[in-house]
Short mmCIF file of C-alpha atoms in Angstrom, two decimals:
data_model
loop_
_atom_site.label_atom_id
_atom_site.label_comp_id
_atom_site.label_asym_id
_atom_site.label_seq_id
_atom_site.Cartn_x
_atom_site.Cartn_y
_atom_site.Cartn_z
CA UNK A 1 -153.94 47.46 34.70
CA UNK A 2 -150.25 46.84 35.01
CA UNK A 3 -150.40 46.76 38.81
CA UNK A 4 -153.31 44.31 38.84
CA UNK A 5 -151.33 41.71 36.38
CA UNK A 6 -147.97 42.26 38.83
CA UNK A 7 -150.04 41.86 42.01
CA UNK A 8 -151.88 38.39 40.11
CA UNK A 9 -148.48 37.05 39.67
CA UNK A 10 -147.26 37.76 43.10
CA UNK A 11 -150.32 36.79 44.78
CA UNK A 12 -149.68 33.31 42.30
CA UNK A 13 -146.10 32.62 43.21
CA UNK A 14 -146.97 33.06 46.75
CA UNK A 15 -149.63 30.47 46.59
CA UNK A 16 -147.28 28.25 44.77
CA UNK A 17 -144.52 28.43 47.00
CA UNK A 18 -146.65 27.47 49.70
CA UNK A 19 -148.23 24.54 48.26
CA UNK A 20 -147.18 21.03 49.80
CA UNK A 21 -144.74 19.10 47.48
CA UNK A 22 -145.75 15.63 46.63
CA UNK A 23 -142.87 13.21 47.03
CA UNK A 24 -144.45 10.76 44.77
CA UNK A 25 -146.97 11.42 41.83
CA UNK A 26 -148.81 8.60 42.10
CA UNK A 27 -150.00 5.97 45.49
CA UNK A 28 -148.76 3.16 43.13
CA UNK A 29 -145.24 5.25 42.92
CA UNK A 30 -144.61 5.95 46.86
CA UNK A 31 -145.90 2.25 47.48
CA UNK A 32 -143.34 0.91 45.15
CA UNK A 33 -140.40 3.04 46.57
CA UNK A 34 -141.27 1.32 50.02
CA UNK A 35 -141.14 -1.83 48.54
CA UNK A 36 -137.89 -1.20 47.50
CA UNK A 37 -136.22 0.33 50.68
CA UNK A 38 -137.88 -2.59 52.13
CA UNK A 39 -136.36 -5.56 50.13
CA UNK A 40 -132.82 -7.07 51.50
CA UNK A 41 -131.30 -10.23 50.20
CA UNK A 42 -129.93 -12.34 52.50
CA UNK A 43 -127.68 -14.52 50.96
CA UNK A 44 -124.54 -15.65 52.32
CA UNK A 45 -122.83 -13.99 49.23
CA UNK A 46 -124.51 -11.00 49.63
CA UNK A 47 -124.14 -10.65 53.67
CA UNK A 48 -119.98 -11.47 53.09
CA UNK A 49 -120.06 -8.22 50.18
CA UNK A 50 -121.57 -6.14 53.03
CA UNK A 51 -119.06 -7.11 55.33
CA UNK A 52 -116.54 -6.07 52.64
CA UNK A 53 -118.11 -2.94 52.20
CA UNK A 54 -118.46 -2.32 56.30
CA UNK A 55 -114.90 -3.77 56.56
CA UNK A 56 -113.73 -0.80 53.68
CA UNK A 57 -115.76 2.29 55.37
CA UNK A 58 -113.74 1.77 58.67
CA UNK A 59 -110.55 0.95 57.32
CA UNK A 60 -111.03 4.34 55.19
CA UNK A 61 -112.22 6.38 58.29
CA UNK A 62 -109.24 5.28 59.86
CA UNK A 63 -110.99 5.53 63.04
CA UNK A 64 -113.62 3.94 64.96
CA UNK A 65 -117.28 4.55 63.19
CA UNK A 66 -120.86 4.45 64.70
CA UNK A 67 -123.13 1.95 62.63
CA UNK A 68 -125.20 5.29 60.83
CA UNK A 69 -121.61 6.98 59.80
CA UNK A 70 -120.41 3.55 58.63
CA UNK A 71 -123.86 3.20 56.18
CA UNK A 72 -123.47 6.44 54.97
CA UNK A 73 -119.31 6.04 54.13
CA UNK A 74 -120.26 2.61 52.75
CA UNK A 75 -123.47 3.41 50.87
CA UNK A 76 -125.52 0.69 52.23
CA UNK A 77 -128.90 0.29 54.53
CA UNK A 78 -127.85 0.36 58.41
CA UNK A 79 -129.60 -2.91 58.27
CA UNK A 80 -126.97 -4.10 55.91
CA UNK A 81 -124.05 -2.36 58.16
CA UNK A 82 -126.01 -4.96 60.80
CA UNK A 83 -125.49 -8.23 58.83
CA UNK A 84 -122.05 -6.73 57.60
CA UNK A 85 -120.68 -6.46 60.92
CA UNK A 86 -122.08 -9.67 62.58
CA UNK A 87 -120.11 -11.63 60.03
CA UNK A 88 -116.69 -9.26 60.98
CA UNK A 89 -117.40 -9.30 64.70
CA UNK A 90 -117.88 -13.23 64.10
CA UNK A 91 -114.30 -13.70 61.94
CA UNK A 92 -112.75 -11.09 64.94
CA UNK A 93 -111.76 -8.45 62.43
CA UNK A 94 -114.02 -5.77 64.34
CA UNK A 95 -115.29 -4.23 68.01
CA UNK A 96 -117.20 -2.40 69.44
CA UNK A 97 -116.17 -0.24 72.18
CA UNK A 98 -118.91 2.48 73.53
CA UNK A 99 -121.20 2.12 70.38
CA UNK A 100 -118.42 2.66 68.13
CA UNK A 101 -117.27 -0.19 66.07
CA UNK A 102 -113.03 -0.48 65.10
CA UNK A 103 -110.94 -2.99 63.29
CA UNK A 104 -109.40 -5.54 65.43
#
């Protein structure tokens, strides 16, 4: 009997381990995560703060950044690395030279 109970629970955690995880619980959960990723203000105040925070990644990296390392050092969207650095590349604070964007 004991070797039926240990085989049950192995046999259990197995099955369990192999189930598919749900990354939301609900449809109305996931569909309001996407909403979320999706939503970018685009104010002129907000676009100049993104700038600040592109502007701050680099300068901290001390070295030339692609736009995906300079969203992940900033902690922003790469679409908000985008509108960051068209508002540096426009005041001629940054480059770009061979995908890799540096201060001026």
């Amino acid at each position: 009997m004991a070797e039926t109970k240990t085989t049950t629970k192995k046999a259990a955690a197995e099955k369990k381990a192999a189930a598919p995880k749900k990354a939301c619980a609900t449809k109305k959960a996931c569909a309001t995560k996407k909403a979320v990723k999706a939503t970018l203000s685009i104010t002129e105040e907000n676009i100049g703060f993104k700038a600040g925070d592109v502007y701050q990644a680099i300068a901290k990296a001390e070295k030339g950044l692609s736009v995906a390392e300079i969203a992940k050092n900033a902690g922003i969207s790469t679409e908000e690395v985008y509108l960051g650095l068209g508002w540096l590349l426009k005041e001629g604070k940054v480059a770009s030279e061979n995908e890799v964007i540096v201060l001026k």
